[in-house]
Coordinates of C-alpha atoms in Angstrom, one line a residue:
M24 CA 92.0 158.7 185.8
N25 CA 92.9 155.5 187.6
A26 CA 96.1 156.1 189.5
F27 CA 96.8 152.3 189.7
V28 CA 98.3 151.4 186.3
P29 CA 100.7 148.5 186.8
F30 CA 100.8 147.7 183.1
S31 CA 101.3 151.2 181.8
G32 CA 103.4 151.1 178.6
Q33 CA 103.0 147.3 178.1
R34 CA 101.4 145.9 175.0
I35 CA 99.3 142.8 175.7
A36 CA 97.6 140.7 173.0
V37 CA 94.6 138.9 174.3
V38 CA 93.6 135.8 172.2
G39 CA 90.4 133.9 173.0
L40 CA 87.5 136.2 174.0
G41 CA 85.2 133.8 175.8
R42 CA 84.2 133.7 179.5
A43 CA 87.5 135.0 180.7
G44 CA 89.1 136.7 177.7
L45 CA 87.0 139.8 177.2
P46 CA 86.8 140.7 181.0
A47 CA 90.6 140.2 181.1
A48 CA 91.1 142.6 178.3
A49 CA 88.9 145.2 180.0
R50 CA 90.8 144.8 183.3
L51 CA 94.2 145.0 181.7
A52 CA 93.2 148.2 179.8
E53 CA 91.9 149.6 183.0
W54 CA 95.4 148.9 184.5
G55 CA 97.1 150.9 181.8
A56 CA 98.0 148.2 179.2
E57 CA 97.7 148.8 175.5
V58 CA 95.4 145.9 174.6
T59 CA 94.6 144.3 171.3
C60 CA 92.1 141.4 171.0
W61 CA 91.6 138.5 168.7
D62 CA 89.3 135.4 168.5
D63 CA 88.8 133.0 165.7
G64 CA 85.1 133.5 166.0
A65 CA 83.5 136.4 164.2
A66 CA 80.9 136.9 166.9
A67 CA 83.5 137.2 169.6
R68 CA 85.5 139.6 167.6
A69 CA 82.4 141.8 167.0
A70 CA 81.7 141.8 170.7
A71 CA 85.3 143.0 171.4
E72 CA 85.1 145.7 168.8
A73 CA 81.7 146.9 170.2
A74 CA 83.4 147.2 173.6
G75 CA 86.0 149.5 172.1
F76 CA 88.9 147.2 171.7
A77 CA 91.3 147.2 168.7
L78 CA 91.3 143.9 166.8
R79 CA 94.5 142.5 165.6
D80 CA 95.5 138.9 164.6
P81 CA 98.9 138.4 166.2
S82 CA 99.8 135.7 163.8
R83 CA 99.9 138.2 160.9
G84 CA 103.0 140.3 160.3
R85 CA 105.4 141.3 163.1
F86 CA 104.3 140.2 166.6
A87 CA 103.7 143.6 168.1
A88 CA 103.1 142.8 171.8
D89 CA 105.1 142.3 174.9
A90 CA 103.0 139.4 176.2
L91 CA 100.3 137.1 174.9
L92 CA 97.3 136.3 177.2
L93 CA 96.0 133.1 175.6
S94 CA 92.8 131.5 176.7
P95 CA 93.6 128.3 178.7
G96 CA 91.6 126.1 176.2
I97 CA 93.8 127.2 173.2
P98 CA 97.0 125.1 172.8
H99 CA 100.4 126.8 172.6
T100 CA 102.4 123.7 171.9
L101 CA 100.5 120.3 171.6
P102 CA 98.6 118.9 169.8
Q103 CA 99.0 121.8 167.4
P104 CA 100.0 125.4 168.5
H105 CA 97.5 128.1 167.7
P106 CA 99.0 130.5 165.0
A107 CA 99.1 133.3 167.6
A108 CA 101.0 131.2 170.0
A109 CA 103.4 130.1 167.3
A110 CA 104.0 133.7 166.4
A111 CA 104.6 134.7 170.0
R112 CA 107.1 131.9 170.6
A113 CA 109.0 132.8 167.4
A114 CA 109.2 136.4 168.6
G115 CA 110.4 135.2 172.1
V116 CA 107.3 136.7 173.7
P117 CA 105.9 135.1 176.9
I118 CA 102.6 133.3 176.7
L119 CA 100.8 133.8 180.1
C120 CA 97.5 133.1 181.8
D121 CA 95.3 135.6 183.7
V122 CA 96.4 134.4 187.1
E123 CA 99.9 135.6 186.2
F124 CA 98.6 139.1 185.5
L125 CA 96.5 139.2 188.6
Y126 CA 99.5 138.2 190.7
R127 CA 101.7 140.9 189.1
A128 CA 99.0 143.5 189.7
V129 CA 98.5 142.6 193.4
R130 CA 102.2 142.6 194.1
A131 CA 102.6 145.9 192.3
S132 CA 99.9 147.4 194.6
G133 CA 102.0 146.5 197.6
S134 CA 99.6 143.8 198.8
Q135 CA 101.0 140.6 200.1
A136 CA 97.6 138.8 199.8
A137 CA 98.1 135.0 199.9
F138 CA 97.7 133.1 196.7
L139 CA 96.3 129.6 197.4
G140 CA 96.5 127.3 194.4
I141 CA 94.6 124.0 194.2
T142 CA 95.2 121.4 191.5
G143 CA 94.8 117.7 190.7
T144 CA 93.1 115.6 188.1
N145 CA 90.0 115.3 190.2
G146 CA 88.5 117.1 193.2
K147 CA 90.0 120.5 192.7
S148 CA 86.7 122.4 192.2
T149 CA 85.2 120.9 195.3
T150 CA 88.4 121.6 197.4
T151 CA 88.6 125.1 196.1
A152 CA 85.0 125.9 196.9
L153 CA 85.3 124.1 200.3
L154 CA 88.4 126.1 201.3
H155 CA 86.8 129.4 200.3
H156 CA 83.7 128.4 202.3
I157 CA 85.8 127.6 205.4
L158 CA 87.7 130.9 205.1
L159 CA 84.6 133.0 204.8
G160 CA 83.0 131.2 207.7
A161 CA 86.0 132.0 209.9
G162 CA 85.7 135.7 209.0
R163 CA 88.7 135.7 206.6
I164 CA 88.7 137.7 203.3
S165 CA 88.8 135.4 200.3
E166 CA 88.2 135.8 196.6
V167 CA 87.5 132.5 194.7
G168 CA 88.0 131.9 191.0
G169 CA 90.4 130.7 188.4
N170 CA 89.3 127.5 186.6
L171 CA 86.3 127.6 189.0
G172 CA 83.8 130.4 188.8
P173 CA 85.0 134.0 188.1
A174 CA 88.0 134.4 185.9
A175 CA 91.1 135.6 187.8
L176 CA 91.1 139.1 186.3
G177 CA 87.5 139.5 187.4
L178 CA 88.4 139.2 191.1
N179 CA 88.6 142.1 193.5
M180 CA 91.9 143.6 194.5
L181 CA 92.7 142.5 198.1
G182 CA 95.0 143.9 200.8
S183 CA 97.6 141.8 202.6
E184 CA 95.0 140.3 204.9
G185 CA 93.2 138.7 202.0
A186 CA 93.6 135.4 200.1
Y187 CA 93.0 134.4 196.5
T188 CA 91.6 130.9 196.5
L189 CA 92.2 129.6 193.0
E190 CA 91.5 126.4 191.1
M191 CA 94.4 125.9 188.8
S192 CA 94.2 123.6 185.7
S193 CA 97.3 122.2 184.1
Y194 CA 96.5 124.5 181.1
S195 CA 96.9 127.6 183.4
L196 CA 99.8 126.2 185.4
E197 CA 102.0 125.8 182.4
R198 CA 101.5 129.6 181.7
I199 CA 102.6 131.1 185.0
A200 CA 106.0 132.8 185.2
S201 CA 106.3 134.6 188.6
V202 CA 103.3 133.3 190.7
G203 CA 104.4 131.9 194.0
F204 CA 101.6 130.2 196.0
K205 CA 101.6 130.7 199.7
V206 CA 99.9 127.2 199.8
G207 CA 100.0 124.9 196.8
V208 CA 97.7 121.9 196.8
M209 CA 98.2 118.8 194.7
L210 CA 95.4 116.4 195.2
N211 CA 95.9 113.5 192.9
L212 CA 97.2 112.6 189.4
S213 CA 95.9 110.2 186.8
P214 CA 96.0 110.2 183.0
D215 CA 94.1 113.2 181.5
H216 CA 94.7 115.9 178.8
L217 CA 97.5 113.8 177.3
D218 CA 96.9 115.2 173.9
R219 CA 97.7 118.6 175.3
H220 CA 100.7 117.7 177.3
G221 CA 102.1 114.9 175.1
S222 CA 102.6 112.3 177.9
M223 CA 102.1 111.7 181.6
A224 CA 105.5 113.2 182.2
G225 CA 104.4 116.4 180.5
Y226 CA 101.1 116.5 182.4
A227 CA 102.9 115.9 185.7
A228 CA 105.4 118.7 184.9
A229 CA 102.6 121.1 184.3
K230 CA 101.0 120.2 187.6
M231 CA 104.3 120.5 189.5
N232 CA 104.2 124.2 188.7
I233 CA 101.8 124.6 191.6
F234 CA 104.9 124.3 193.8
A235 CA 107.2 126.5 191.7
R236 CA 108.8 129.5 193.4
Q237 CA 107.8 128.4 196.9
S238 CA 110.1 128.8 199.9
R239 CA 110.4 127.4 203.3
E240 CA 107.9 130.0 204.4
D241 CA 105.2 128.4 202.2
F242 CA 103.3 125.2 202.4
A243 CA 102.8 122.3 200.0
V244 CA 99.8 120.1 200.6
V245 CA 100.3 116.8 198.8
G246 CA 97.8 113.9 198.3
Q247 CA 99.0 110.5 199.4
D248 CA 96.3 108.3 197.8
D249 CA 98.1 107.7 194.5
E250 CA 101.7 107.0 193.7
L251 CA 102.2 109.8 191.2
S252 CA 101.0 112.5 193.6
T253 CA 103.0 111.0 196.5
A254 CA 106.1 111.1 194.5
M255 CA 105.7 114.9 194.0
G256 CA 106.4 115.5 197.7
A257 CA 110.1 114.7 197.2
G258 CA 112.5 117.6 197.3
L259 CA 110.0 120.4 197.7
A260 CA 111.2 123.8 199.0
A261 CA 108.0 124.4 201.0
R262 CA 106.9 122.7 204.2
M263 CA 104.9 119.7 203.1
I264 CA 101.6 118.6 204.6
P265 CA 100.6 115.1 203.4
V266 CA 96.8 114.3 203.2
S267 CA 94.8 111.2 202.7
G268 CA 91.2 110.2 202.4
F269 CA 91.6 106.7 204.0
H270 CA 94.9 106.1 205.7
A271 CA 97.1 107.7 208.4
V272 CA 99.9 109.9 207.2
Q273 CA 102.7 111.1 209.5
G274 CA 102.7 114.8 210.1
G275 CA 99.6 115.3 208.0
I276 CA 95.8 115.1 208.0
W277 CA 93.7 112.0 207.1
A278 CA 90.4 110.3 207.4
A279 CA 89.9 107.2 209.5
G280 CA 86.5 106.1 208.3
R281 CA 84.5 109.3 208.6
S282 CA 86.7 110.9 211.2
L283 CA 89.0 113.6 209.9
R284 CA 92.1 113.6 212.0
D285 CA 95.7 114.7 212.6
E286 CA 98.2 113.6 215.2
D287 CA 96.4 115.8 217.8
G288 CA 93.1 113.9 217.4
E289 CA 89.8 114.5 215.6
I290 CA 89.3 117.7 213.6
A291 CA 85.7 116.9 212.3
D292 CA 83.1 114.2 212.0
L293 CA 82.5 113.8 208.3
R294 CA 79.2 112.1 209.0
E295 CA 78.0 115.6 209.7
A296 CA 79.2 116.7 206.2
P297 CA 76.6 115.3 203.8
A298 CA 78.0 117.1 200.8
L299 CA 81.3 115.3 201.1
P300 CA 80.6 111.6 200.7
G301 CA 83.3 109.0 200.0
A302 CA 87.0 108.7 200.5
H303 CA 87.8 111.1 197.7
N304 CA 85.8 113.8 199.4
A305 CA 87.5 112.9 202.7
Q306 CA 90.8 113.7 201.0
N307 CA 89.4 116.9 199.6
A308 CA 88.3 117.8 203.2
A309 CA 91.7 116.9 204.5
A310 CA 93.4 119.2 201.9
A311 CA 91.1 122.1 202.7
A312 CA 91.7 121.5 206.4
A313 CA 95.5 121.5 205.9
V314 CA 95.4 124.8 204.1
A315 CA 93.1 126.3 206.8
L316 CA 95.4 125.2 209.6
A317 CA 98.5 126.5 207.7
L318 CA 96.7 129.9 207.6
G319 CA 96.0 129.9 211.3
L320 CA 92.4 128.9 211.4
T321 CA 91.1 126.9 214.4
R322 CA 89.9 123.3 214.4
D323 CA 86.4 124.6 215.3
D324 CA 86.5 126.9 212.3
I325 CA 87.3 124.0 210.1
A326 CA 84.7 121.7 211.5
R327 CA 82.0 124.3 211.2
G328 CA 83.0 124.9 207.6
L329 CA 83.0 121.2 206.6
H330 CA 79.6 120.6 208.2
S331 CA 77.9 123.6 206.6
F332 CA 79.4 123.1 203.1
G333 CA 76.6 122.7 200.6
G334 CA 78.6 121.1 197.8
L335 CA 78.9 122.1 194.1
P336 CA 76.5 121.4 191.2
H337 CA 77.3 118.4 189.1
R338 CA 79.6 116.9 191.7
Q339 CA 77.6 114.1 193.5
E340 CA 74.7 116.6 193.8
Q341 CA 71.4 115.2 194.9
A342 CA 69.2 116.1 191.9
G343 CA 66.0 114.7 193.4
Q344 CA 64.3 111.9 195.3
I345 CA 61.3 109.8 194.4
G346 CA 60.1 107.6 197.2
G347 CA 63.3 106.1 198.6
L348 CA 65.2 106.4 195.3
R349 CA 67.9 109.1 195.1
F350 CA 69.1 110.6 191.9
I351 CA 72.7 111.8 192.0
N352 CA 74.1 114.2 189.5
D353 CA 77.8 113.7 189.1
S354 CA 78.0 115.0 185.5
K355 CA 81.5 116.5 186.3
A356 CA 82.9 113.0 186.1
T357 CA 84.3 113.2 182.6
N358 CA 86.8 110.5 183.1
A359 CA 86.9 107.0 184.5
E360 CA 89.0 108.0 187.5
S361 CA 86.4 110.5 188.6
A362 CA 83.6 108.1 188.0
A363 CA 85.4 105.5 190.2
R364 CA 85.3 107.9 193.1
A365 CA 81.5 108.3 192.7
L366 CA 80.9 104.6 192.3
A367 CA 82.9 103.8 195.4
S368 CA 80.6 106.1 197.5
Y369 CA 77.5 103.9 197.1
D370 CA 76.8 100.3 197.8
R371 CA 74.5 99.5 194.9
V372 CA 73.5 101.8 192.0
V373 CA 71.9 102.1 188.6
W374 CA 74.6 103.8 186.7
I375 CA 74.1 106.2 183.8
A376 CA 77.3 106.6 181.8
G377 CA 78.6 107.4 178.3
G378 CA 79.4 110.3 176.1
T379 CA 82.8 111.0 174.5
G380 CA 85.0 108.5 176.3
K381 CA 88.6 109.1 177.2
E382 CA 91.6 106.8 176.3
G383 CA 91.2 103.5 178.0
G384 CA 87.4 103.7 178.3
I385 CA 86.0 102.2 181.5
E386 CA 88.1 99.1 181.9
S387 CA 89.8 100.6 184.9
L388 CA 86.4 100.7 186.7
A389 CA 86.1 96.9 186.8
P390 CA 86.7 96.7 190.5
H391 CA 83.6 98.8 191.0
F392 CA 81.4 96.8 188.6
P393 CA 79.9 94.6 191.4
R394 CA 78.3 97.8 192.8
I395 CA 76.3 98.3 189.5
A396 CA 72.9 96.7 189.6
H397 CA 72.2 97.9 186.1
A398 CA 73.9 100.3 183.6
I399 CA 72.1 102.7 181.3
L400 CA 74.4 103.9 178.5
I401 CA 74.2 107.0 176.4
G402 CA 76.2 109.0 173.9
R403 CA 78.8 108.3 171.2
D404 CA 80.7 105.7 173.2
G405 CA 77.8 104.0 174.9
P406 CA 78.3 100.9 172.7
A407 CA 82.0 100.8 173.5
F408 CA 81.1 101.0 177.2
A409 CA 78.5 98.3 176.7
A410 CA 81.1 95.9 175.3
T411 CA 83.3 96.4 178.4
L412 CA 80.4 95.8 180.7
A413 CA 79.3 92.7 178.7
A414 CA 82.8 91.2 179.1
H415 CA 82.4 91.5 182.8
G416 CA 78.8 90.3 183.0
V417 CA 77.3 93.6 184.1
A418 CA 73.6 94.0 183.2
H419 CA 73.2 97.0 180.9
E420 CA 71.3 98.6 178.0
V421 CA 72.1 101.3 175.5
V422 CA 69.5 104.0 175.2
E423 CA 71.5 106.8 173.5
T424 CA 70.0 109.8 175.1
L425 CA 69.6 111.2 178.6
E426 CA 65.9 111.7 178.0
A427 CA 65.6 108.0 177.6
A428 CA 68.1 107.1 180.3
V429 CA 66.3 108.7 183.3
P430 CA 63.1 106.8 183.1
A431 CA 64.9 103.6 182.1
A432 CA 67.2 104.0 185.2
A433 CA 64.2 104.6 187.5
A434 CA 62.6 101.4 186.1
A435 CA 65.8 99.4 186.6
A436 CA 66.2 100.7 190.1
R437 CA 62.7 99.5 191.0
A438 CA 63.4 96.1 189.4
T439 CA 66.7 95.6 191.2
G440 CA 66.1 97.3 194.5
A441 CA 68.9 99.8 194.0
A442 CA 68.4 102.9 196.1
V443 CA 70.5 105.2 193.9
V444 CA 70.5 106.3 190.3
L445 CA 74.0 107.7 189.6
L446 CA 74.8 109.9 186.6
S447 CA 78.6 109.7 186.6
P448 CA 79.3 109.4 182.9
A449 CA 83.1 108.6 182.8
A450 CA 83.1 110.6 179.6
A451 CA 83.1 114.1 178.2
S452 CA 79.7 115.6 177.0
W453 CA 80.7 117.2 173.7
D454 CA 78.8 114.7 171.6
Q455 CA 75.4 115.7 172.9
F456 CA 75.8 118.8 175.1
T457 CA 77.8 122.1 175.3
G458 CA 79.5 120.9 178.5
F459 CA 79.2 118.7 181.6
D460 CA 77.2 121.5 183.3
A461 CA 74.6 121.5 180.5
R462 CA 74.4 117.7 180.8
G463 CA 74.0 117.9 184.5
D464 CA 71.3 120.6 184.2
R465 CA 69.4 118.5 181.8
F466 CA 69.6 115.5 184.1
R467 CA 68.3 117.5 187.0
A468 CA 65.5 118.9 185.0
L469 CA 64.4 115.5 183.9
V470 CA 64.5 114.2 187.4
Q471 CA 62.5 117.1 188.7
A472 CA 59.9 116.6 186.0
M473 CA 59.6 113.0 187.0
E474 CA 59.3 114.0 190.6
S475 CA 56.5 116.4 189.7
T476 CA 54.7 113.7 187.7
E477 CA 55.0 111.2 190.5
S478 CA 53.8 113.8 193.0
G479 CA 50.7 114.5 190.9
R480 CA 49.8 110.9 190.7
A481 CA 50.1 110.5 194.4
A482 CA 47.8 113.5 194.9

């Protein structure tokens, strides 16, 4: 029998049995909890039942649990609370995320492993993966997960020498109750998920939880490249480290061109970090470096990690090259703010965009329109994007599908002399794909098929 049962005697209802839910239920049961499961989908319920879990809809009858672990994608307040969440709130039962349960278990084990939390509207996945890479390269023990990769309750238990490097979404941050991050990182803030949080004030409040329960022994890394994030640095309990991708910040880390620096001089030459193009990635690098220095890594450790980082799929990933024409997969850019960062990284592009657009569309991208030699538009809101581009005199065409967009983009690049075809949709993918990753995978496959065809012709 497992002697470590930190949740013995606790009744936990797990609702939402997708990528994270069912593994979370298994881990909580292993740790002694009395677990019941529920999902609105019959197939997910059947999988839980086959795994030996009791099924119970928490919204029916008396709420018979001490805590509700609710999948991050399921709302507990806005725009409409899930019935299980409404029942938990009516019963005065806390609604928590899996990081909260991991934190409680780690502390119950006696471990003081550092919890490192990274959030922001854009860049948090890259920064999380980059920090984990730097830590491992320096010989540190790190488990990476959360919103990126493995779910928190799927991570290994670590001793006090280890670190949990966690990407934290606003959905998860609003469901932590006792987690205190040794280092909390707030990269940037722009409008997103407003249906879920009700307003920018609600969204910002959720993000601010990355700094909750910190003390003067902890660190707060705060982006200085937008006003909303900069304002979050006021009145923090932790020691603040400001970071920027393009201007000097007193007492912090910044990029001067492609030189990552602090007040003691250069930390790394970002020209030797090909997976981190653009000012936004320079800020990501600055944030990862700030955390690493706070944890006692050397400047050489950081430089080696930055230079050897391979990047993440769907985030300015080079999907292929035909002749001198590069195809960049930035499918993760599901909003205009993220697409702006990609467009700013290249001088002249053929831009593939469209899908399920966010509020405001692409009007905010107007300062970057001169970089677009031609735009190829897909998806539900392709025509709406076309109207915006037409108003600004940007050459474009609507082709609807990615299958049509890739050859059209290659032809447009040849006609205009652009050296880059950039998929950075500025829109969600739900109208045509199961997620941004499926969209990016399809783009990569289409590019590779075109590469193969071109190679065959050359032979």
